[in-house]
Short mmCIF file of C-alpha atoms and ligand atoms in Angstrom, two decimals:
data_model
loop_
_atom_site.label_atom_id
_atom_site.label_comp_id
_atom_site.label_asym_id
_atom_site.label_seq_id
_atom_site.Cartn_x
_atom_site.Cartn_y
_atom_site.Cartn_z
CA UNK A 19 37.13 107.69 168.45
CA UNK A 20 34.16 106.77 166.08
CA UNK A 21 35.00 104.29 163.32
CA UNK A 22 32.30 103.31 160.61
CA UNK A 23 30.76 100.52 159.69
CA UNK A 24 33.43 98.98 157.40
CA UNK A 25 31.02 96.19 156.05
CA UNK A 26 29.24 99.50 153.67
CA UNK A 27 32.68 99.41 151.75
CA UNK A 28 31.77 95.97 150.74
CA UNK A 29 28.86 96.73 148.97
CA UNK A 30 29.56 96.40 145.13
CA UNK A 31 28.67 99.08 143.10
CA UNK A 32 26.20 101.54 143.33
CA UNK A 33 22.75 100.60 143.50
CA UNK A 34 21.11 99.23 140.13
CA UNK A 35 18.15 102.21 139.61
CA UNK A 36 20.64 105.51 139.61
CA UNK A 37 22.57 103.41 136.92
CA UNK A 38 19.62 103.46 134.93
CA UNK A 39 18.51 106.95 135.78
CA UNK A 40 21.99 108.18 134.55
CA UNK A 41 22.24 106.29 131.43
CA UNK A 42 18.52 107.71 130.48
CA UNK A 43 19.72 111.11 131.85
CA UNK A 44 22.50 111.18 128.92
CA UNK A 45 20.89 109.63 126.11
CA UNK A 46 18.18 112.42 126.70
CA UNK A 47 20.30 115.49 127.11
CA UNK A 48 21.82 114.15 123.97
CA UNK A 49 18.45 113.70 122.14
CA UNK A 50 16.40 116.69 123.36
CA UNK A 51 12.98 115.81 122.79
CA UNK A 52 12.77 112.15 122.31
CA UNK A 53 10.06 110.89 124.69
CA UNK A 54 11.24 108.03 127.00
CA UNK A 55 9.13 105.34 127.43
CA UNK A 56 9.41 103.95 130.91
CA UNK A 57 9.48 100.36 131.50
CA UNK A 58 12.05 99.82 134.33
CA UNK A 59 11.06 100.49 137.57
CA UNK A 60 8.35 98.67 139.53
CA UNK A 61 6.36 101.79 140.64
CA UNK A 62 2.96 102.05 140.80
CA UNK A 63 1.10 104.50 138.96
CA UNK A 64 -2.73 104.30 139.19
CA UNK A 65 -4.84 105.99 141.43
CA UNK A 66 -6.25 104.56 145.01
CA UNK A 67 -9.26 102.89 145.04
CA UNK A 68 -11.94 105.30 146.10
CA UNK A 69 -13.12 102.82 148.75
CA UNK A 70 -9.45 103.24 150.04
CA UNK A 71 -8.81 107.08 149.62
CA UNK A 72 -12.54 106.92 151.69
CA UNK A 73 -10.76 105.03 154.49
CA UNK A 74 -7.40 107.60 154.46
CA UNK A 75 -9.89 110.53 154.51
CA UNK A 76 -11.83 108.45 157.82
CA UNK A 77 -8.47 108.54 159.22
CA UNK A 78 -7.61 112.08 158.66
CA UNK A 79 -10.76 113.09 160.57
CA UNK A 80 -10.52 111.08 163.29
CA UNK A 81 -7.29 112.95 164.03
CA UNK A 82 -9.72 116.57 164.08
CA UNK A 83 -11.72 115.07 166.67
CA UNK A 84 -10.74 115.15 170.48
CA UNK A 85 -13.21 112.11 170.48
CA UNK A 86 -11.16 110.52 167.91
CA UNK A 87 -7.78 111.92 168.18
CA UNK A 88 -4.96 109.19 168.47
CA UNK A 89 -1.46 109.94 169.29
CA UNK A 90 1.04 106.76 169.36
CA UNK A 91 -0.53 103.61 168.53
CA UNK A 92 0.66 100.15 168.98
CA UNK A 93 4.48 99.32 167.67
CA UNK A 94 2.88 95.96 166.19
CA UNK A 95 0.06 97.90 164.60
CA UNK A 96 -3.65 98.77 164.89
CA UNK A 97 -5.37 95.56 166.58
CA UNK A 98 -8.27 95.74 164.08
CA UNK A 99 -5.48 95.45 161.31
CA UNK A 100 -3.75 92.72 162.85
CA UNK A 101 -6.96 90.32 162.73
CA UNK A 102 -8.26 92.01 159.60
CA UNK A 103 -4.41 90.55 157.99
CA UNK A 104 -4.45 87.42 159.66
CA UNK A 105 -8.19 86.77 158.27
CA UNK A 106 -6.79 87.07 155.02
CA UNK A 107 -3.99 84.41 155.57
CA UNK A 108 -7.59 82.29 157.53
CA UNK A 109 -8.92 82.46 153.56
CA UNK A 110 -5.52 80.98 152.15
CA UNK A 111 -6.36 77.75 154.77
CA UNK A 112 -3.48 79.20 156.37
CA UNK A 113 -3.79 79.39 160.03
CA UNK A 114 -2.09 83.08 161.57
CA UNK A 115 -3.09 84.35 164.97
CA UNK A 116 -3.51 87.96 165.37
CA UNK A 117 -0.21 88.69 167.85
CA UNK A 118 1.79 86.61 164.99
CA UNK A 119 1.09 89.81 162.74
CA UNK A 120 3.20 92.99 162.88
CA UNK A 121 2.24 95.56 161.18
CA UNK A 122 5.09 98.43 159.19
CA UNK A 123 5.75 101.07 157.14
CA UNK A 124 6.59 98.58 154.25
CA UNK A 125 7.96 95.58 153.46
CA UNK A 126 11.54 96.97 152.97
CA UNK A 127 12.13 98.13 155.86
CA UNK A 128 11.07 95.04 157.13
CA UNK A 129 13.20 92.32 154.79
CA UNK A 130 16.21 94.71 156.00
CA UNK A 131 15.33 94.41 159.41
CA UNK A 132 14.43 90.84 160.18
CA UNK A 133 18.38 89.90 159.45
CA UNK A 134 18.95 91.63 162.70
CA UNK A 135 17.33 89.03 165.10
CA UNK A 136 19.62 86.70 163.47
CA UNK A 137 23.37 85.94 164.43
CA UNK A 138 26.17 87.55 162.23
CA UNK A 139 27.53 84.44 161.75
CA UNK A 140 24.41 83.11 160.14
CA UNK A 141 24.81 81.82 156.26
CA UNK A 142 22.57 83.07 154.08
CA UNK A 143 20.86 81.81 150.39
CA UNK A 144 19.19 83.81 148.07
CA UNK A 145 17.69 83.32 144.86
CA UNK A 146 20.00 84.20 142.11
CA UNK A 147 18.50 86.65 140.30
CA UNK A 148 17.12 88.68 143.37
CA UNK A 149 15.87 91.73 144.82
CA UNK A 150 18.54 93.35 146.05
CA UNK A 151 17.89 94.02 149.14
CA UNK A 152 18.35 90.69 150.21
CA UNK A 153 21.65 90.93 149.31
CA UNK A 154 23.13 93.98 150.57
CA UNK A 155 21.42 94.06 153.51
CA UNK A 156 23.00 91.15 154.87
CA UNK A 157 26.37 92.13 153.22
CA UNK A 158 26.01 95.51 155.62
CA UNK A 159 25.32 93.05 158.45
CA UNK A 160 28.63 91.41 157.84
CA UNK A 161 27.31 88.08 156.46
CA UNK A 162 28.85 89.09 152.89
CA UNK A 163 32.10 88.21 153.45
CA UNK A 164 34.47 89.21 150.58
CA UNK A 165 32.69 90.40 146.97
CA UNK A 166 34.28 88.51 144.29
CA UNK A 167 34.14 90.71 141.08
CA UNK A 168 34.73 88.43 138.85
CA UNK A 169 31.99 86.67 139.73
CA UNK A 170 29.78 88.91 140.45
CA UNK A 171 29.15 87.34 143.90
CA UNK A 172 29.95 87.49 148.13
CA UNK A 173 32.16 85.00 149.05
CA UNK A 174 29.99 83.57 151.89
CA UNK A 175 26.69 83.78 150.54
CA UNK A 176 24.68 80.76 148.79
CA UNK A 177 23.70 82.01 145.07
CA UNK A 178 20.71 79.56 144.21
CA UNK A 179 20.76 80.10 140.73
CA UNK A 180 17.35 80.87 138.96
CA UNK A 181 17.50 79.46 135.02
CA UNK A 182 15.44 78.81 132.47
CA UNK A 183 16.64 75.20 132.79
CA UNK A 184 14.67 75.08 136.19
CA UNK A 185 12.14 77.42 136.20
CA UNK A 186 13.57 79.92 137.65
CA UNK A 187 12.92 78.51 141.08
CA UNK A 188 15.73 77.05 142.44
CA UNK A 189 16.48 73.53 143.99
CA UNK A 190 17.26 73.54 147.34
CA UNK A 191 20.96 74.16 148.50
CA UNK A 192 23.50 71.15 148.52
CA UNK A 193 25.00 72.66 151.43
CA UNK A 194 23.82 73.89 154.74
CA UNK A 195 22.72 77.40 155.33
CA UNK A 196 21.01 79.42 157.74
CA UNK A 197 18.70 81.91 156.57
CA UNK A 198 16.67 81.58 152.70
CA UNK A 199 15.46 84.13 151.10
CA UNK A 200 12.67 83.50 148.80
CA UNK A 201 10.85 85.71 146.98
CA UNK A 202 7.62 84.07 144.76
CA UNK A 203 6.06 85.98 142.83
CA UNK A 204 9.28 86.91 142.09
CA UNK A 205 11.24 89.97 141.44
CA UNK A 206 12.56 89.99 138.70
CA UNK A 207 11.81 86.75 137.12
CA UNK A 208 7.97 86.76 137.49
CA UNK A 209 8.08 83.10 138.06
CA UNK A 210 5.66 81.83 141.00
CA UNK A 211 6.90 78.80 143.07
CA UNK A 212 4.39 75.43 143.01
CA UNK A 213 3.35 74.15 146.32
CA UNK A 214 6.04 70.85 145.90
CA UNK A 215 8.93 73.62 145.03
CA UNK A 216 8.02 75.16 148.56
CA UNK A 217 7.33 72.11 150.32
CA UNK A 218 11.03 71.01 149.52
CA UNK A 219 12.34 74.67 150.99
CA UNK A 220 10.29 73.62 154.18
CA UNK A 221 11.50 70.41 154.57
CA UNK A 222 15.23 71.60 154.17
CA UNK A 223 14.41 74.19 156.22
CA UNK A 224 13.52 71.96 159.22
CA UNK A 225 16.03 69.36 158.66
CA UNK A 226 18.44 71.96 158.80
CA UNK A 227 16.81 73.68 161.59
CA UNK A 228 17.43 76.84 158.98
CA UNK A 229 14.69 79.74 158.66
CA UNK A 230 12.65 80.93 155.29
CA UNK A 231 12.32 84.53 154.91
CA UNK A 232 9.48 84.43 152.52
CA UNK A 233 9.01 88.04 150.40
CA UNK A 234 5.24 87.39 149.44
CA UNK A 235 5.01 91.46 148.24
CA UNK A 236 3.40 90.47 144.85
CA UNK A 237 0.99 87.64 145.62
CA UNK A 238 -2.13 89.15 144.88
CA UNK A 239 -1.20 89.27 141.30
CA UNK A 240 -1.35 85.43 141.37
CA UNK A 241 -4.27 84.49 139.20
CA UNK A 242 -4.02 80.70 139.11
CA UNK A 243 -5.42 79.22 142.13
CA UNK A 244 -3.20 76.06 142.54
CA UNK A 245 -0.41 78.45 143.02
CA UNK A 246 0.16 79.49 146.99
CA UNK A 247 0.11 83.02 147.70
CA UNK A 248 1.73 82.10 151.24
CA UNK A 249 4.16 80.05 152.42
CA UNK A 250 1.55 79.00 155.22
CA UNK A 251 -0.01 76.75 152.69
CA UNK A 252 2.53 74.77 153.06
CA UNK A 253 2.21 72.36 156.13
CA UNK A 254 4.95 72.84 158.61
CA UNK A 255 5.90 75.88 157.11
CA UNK A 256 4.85 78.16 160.70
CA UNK A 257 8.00 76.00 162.26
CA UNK A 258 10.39 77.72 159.39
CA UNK A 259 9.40 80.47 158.11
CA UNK A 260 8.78 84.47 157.79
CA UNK A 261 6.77 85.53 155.63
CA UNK A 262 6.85 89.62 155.00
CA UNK A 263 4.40 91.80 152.38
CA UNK A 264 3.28 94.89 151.80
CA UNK A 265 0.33 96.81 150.64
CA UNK A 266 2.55 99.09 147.93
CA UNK A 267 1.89 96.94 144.99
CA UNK A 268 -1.72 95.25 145.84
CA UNK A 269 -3.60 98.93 146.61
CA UNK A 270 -0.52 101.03 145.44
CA UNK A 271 0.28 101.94 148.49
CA UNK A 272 4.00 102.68 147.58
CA UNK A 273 4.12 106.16 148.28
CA UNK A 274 1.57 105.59 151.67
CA UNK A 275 3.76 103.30 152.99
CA UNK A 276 2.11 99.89 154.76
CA UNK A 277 3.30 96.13 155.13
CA UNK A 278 3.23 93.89 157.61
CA UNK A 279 5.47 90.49 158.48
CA UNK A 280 4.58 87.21 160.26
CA UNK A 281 6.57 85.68 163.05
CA UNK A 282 4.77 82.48 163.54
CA UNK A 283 4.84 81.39 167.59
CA UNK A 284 6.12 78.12 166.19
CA UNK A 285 8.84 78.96 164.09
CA UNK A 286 12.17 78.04 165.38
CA UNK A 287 15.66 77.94 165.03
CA UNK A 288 19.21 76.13 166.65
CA UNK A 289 18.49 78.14 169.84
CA UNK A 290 15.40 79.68 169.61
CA UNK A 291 12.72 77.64 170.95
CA UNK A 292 8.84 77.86 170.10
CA UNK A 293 7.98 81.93 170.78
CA UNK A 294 11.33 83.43 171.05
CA UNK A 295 11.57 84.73 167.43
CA UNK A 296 8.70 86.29 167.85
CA UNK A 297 9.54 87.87 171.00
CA UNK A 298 12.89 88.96 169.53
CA UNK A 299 10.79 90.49 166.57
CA UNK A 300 8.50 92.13 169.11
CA UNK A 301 11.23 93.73 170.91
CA UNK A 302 13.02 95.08 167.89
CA UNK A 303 10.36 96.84 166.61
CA UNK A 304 9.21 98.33 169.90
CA UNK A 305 12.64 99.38 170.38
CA UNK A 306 13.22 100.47 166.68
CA UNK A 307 9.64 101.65 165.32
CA UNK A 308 6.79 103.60 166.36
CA UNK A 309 4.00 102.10 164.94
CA UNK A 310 2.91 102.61 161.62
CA UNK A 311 0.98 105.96 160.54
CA UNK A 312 -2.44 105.84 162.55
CA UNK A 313 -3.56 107.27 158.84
CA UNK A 314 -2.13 104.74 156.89
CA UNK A 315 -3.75 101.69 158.70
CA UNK A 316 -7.22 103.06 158.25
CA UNK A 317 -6.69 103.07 154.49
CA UNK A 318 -5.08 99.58 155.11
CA UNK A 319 -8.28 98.26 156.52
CA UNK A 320 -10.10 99.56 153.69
CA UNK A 321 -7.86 98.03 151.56
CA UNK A 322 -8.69 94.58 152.94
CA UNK A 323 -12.71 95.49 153.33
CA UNK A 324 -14.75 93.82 150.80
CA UNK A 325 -15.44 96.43 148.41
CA UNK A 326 -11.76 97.34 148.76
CA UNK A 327 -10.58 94.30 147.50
CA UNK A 328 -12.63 94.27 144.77
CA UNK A 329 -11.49 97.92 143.70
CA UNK A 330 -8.13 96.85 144.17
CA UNK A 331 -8.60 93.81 141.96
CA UNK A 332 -9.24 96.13 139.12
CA UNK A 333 -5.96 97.89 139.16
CA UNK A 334 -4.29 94.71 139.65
CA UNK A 335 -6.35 93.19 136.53
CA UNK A 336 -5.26 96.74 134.62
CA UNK A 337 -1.74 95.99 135.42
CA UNK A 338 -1.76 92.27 134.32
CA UNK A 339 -3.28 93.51 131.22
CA UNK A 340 -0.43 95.21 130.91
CA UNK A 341 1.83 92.54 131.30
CA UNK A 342 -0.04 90.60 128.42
CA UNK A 343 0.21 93.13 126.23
CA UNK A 344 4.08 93.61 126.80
CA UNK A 345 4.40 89.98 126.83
CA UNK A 346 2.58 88.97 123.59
CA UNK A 347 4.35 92.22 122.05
CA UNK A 348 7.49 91.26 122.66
CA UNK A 349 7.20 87.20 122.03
CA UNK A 350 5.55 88.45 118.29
CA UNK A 351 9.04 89.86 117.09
CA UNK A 352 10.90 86.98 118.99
CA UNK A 353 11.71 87.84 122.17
CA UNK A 354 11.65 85.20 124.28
CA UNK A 355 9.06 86.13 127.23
CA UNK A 356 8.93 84.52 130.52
CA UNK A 357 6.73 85.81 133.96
CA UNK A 358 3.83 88.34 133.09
CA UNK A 359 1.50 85.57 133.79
CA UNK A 360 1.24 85.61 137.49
CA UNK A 361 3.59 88.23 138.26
CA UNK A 362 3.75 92.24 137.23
CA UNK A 363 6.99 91.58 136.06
CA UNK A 364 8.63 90.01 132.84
CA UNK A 365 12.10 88.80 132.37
CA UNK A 366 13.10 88.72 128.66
CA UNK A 367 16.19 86.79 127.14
CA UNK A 368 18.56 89.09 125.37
CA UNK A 369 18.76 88.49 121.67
CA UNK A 370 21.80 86.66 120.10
CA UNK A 371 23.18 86.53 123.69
CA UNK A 372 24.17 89.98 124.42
CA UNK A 373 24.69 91.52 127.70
CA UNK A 374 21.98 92.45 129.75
CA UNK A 375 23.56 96.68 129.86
CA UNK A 376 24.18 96.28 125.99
CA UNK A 377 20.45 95.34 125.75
CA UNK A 378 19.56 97.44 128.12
CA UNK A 379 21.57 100.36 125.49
CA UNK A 380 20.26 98.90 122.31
CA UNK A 381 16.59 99.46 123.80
CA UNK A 382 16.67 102.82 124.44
CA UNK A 383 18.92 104.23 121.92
CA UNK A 384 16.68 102.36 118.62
CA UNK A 385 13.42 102.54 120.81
CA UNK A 386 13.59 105.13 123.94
CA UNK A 387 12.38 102.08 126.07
CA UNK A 388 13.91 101.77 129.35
CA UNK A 389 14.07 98.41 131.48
CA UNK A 390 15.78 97.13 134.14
CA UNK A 391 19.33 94.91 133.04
CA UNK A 392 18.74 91.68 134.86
CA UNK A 393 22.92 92.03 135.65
CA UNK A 394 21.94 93.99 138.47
CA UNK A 395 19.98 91.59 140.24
CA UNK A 396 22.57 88.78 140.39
CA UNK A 397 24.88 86.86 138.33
CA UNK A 398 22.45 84.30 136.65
CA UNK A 399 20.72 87.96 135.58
CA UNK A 400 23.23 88.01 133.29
CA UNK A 401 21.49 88.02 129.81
CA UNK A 402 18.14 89.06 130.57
CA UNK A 403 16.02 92.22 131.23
CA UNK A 404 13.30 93.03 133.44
CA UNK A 405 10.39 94.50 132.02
CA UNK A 406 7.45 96.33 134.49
CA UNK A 407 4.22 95.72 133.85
CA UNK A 408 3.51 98.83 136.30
CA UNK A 409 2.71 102.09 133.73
CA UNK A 410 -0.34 103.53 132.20
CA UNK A 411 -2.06 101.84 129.29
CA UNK A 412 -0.64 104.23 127.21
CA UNK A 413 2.88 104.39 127.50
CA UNK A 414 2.88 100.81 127.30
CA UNK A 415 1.16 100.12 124.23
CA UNK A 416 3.71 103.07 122.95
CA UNK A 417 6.51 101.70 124.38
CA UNK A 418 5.55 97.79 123.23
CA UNK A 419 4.79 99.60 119.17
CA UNK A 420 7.95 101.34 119.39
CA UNK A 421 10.26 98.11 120.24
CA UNK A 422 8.16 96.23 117.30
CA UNK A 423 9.07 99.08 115.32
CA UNK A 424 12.25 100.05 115.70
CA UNK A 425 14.42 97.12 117.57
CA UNK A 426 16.85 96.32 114.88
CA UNK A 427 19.33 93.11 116.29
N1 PLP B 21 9.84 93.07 148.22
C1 PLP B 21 9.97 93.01 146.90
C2 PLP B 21 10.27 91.71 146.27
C3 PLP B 21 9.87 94.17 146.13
O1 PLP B 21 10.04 94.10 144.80
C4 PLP B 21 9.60 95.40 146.75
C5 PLP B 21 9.50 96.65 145.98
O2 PLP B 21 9.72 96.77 144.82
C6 PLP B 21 9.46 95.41 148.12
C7 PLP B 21 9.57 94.24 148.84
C8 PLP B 21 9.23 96.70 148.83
O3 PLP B 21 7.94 96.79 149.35
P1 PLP B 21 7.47 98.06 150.16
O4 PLP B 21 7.08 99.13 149.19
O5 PLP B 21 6.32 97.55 150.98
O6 PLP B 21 8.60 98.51 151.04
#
């Protein structure tokens, strides 16, 4: 007799984005013709780079030739990718070796999948707001425990909670837990951790023998250089930490599909000495995962190629244009604006303390904006909005003059 997975009854409600879809999906069949202006999802929406549509088109080929042709590659990825990524870390001062890279089809699959070389009974801590995946992965994995409704949280998960107060980078926890999940720059808050925040997650981490899982997906839209872009930068960090990214949001790659996560040979845990993570991550993806797209990783390596990065750059400087002009928008008519700087993403204070849905209502009914309600990344969400700085220059500048215009509270 098959029985199910009982821990997917746990998950709280449905998943934040359908919410949004179906609230947007009403107020339009009810206003036929009002253009939406989208600022909720974190999508990407300008074309490759052409140095990187040259490298998907040199992998295309390759497949027409009999010289060329490759079938399966390597489950950890194409070698050449593996050192061109670990290079990259080599520029941070961050020291990677190439077998400590594995690369995916994304970073998602990835933050879901790295829970699963850890025991059930493992505590987790996450960021509170977060990315949800975080969460409900875990929660799925039976690490959840019971979801308190009332306050909007698992019973035996570690909120850290994300304020204004502190940042929105948490302290570390008073309590011991088992696996943290940090995300800088974050999603949603925009805020980028310091060095000294990190270095205090690292040396928690290793008093507690606990292990980081640090989501470094939107680091190349760090602009300020005393900010870290890894968690290697920190020193000791490769005995406590995971790091996972992605290409999707550096060369908009979100559709292609490419990421990549690093299990340092050092990094440990209560019983896992020096090598076995790594070897546990090695196994699961050769059991799990074919390898990503042969394709895919030649665009990847143009991605990382010189003039690839610097075409890149440009769509990442477009987007954090953007982000200033959402950010100065919105602080003009008193919105208070924080993230945007570092980050793609801004997290706005709801007016006069409403909720984050009511906000999230008042937008698009008075200006057909819609955002993201920070509610649905976590309790301390509560009273904010997220804001994407991912769009065309167009829509935003319409959708920025339209709040200024017509946001009456
Ligand atoms: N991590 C964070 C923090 C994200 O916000 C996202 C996507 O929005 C991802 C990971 C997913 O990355 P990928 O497209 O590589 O799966």
């Amino acid at each position: 007799m098959a029985t199910i997975n009982e821990y997917y009854d746990r998950l709280a409600a449905g998943y934040l984005f359908p919410e949004i879809a179906k609230r947007a999906r009403a107020f339009s069949e009810k206003n036929p013709g009002v253009k939406l202006l989208k600022l909720g999802i974190g999508n990407s929406t300008e074309p490759l780079a052409p140095t990187v549509v040259a490298g998907l088109n040199l992998g295309a080929d390759k497949l027409a030739k009999v010289e060329t042709y490759t079938g399966y590659g390597d489950e950890q990825g194409d070698t050449r990718l593996r050192k061109a990524i670990a290079a990259e870390y080599a520029k941070l001062g961050a020291n990677v070796a190439d077998n400590e890279v594995f690369v995916s089809d994304g970073a998602k699959p990835d933050v879901g999948n790295i829970q699963s070389i850890f025991s059930p009974d493992c505590v987790v801590a996450v960021q509170d707001p977060a990315y949800p995946v975080y969460v409900d992965t875990n929660v799925i994995a039976g690490r959840g425990g019971k979801y308190d409704a009332a306050r909007g949280c698992y019973d035996r998960m570690v909120y850290m909670p994300c304020t204004e107060e502190n940042g929105f980078f948490p302290e570390v926890p008073t309590q011991k837990v088992d696996l943290i999940y940090i995300c800088s720059p974050n999603n949603p808050t925009g805020a980028v951790a310091t060095k000294e925040q990190l270095a205090k997650f690292v040396e928690y981490a290793k008093k507690n023998r606990a292990v980081i899982i640090f989501d470094s997906a939107y680091s190349q839209f760090i602009k300020d250089p005393a900010l870290p872009r890894s968690i290697y930068e920190i020193p000791g960090a490769k005995e406590c930490a995971i790091e996972i990214s992605s290409f999707s949001k550096s060369a908009g790659f979100t559709g292609v599909r490419l990421g990549w996560t690093i299990v340092p040979m050092e990094c440990v845990c209560e019983n896992a000495a020096a090598g076995k993570l790594n070897a546990m991550w090695n196994r699961r993806q050769c059991t799990f995962f074919n390898g990503a797209s042969n394709v895919v990783q030649e665009g990847g390596l143009a991605v990382l190629s010189e003039q690839g990065q610097k075409e890149c750059k440009e769509t990442i400087d477009h987007y954090m244009e953007n982000a200033r002009i959402i950010r100065e928008g919105l602080s003009a008519i008193g919105l208070k604006v924080y993230g945007g700087v570092n980050a793609p993403y801004l997290w706005v204070k709801t007016p006069a303390g409403i909720k984050s849905w009511e906000f999230f209502d008042v937008l698009l009914s008075q200006a057909h904006v819609v955002t993201t309600p920070g509610a649905g990344f976590g309790p301390h969400g509560e009273g904010y909005i997220r804001v994407s700085a991912f769009g065309h220059r167009n829509d935003i500048i319409e959708a920025v003059d339209s709040v200024k215009k017509n946001l009456k509270i």
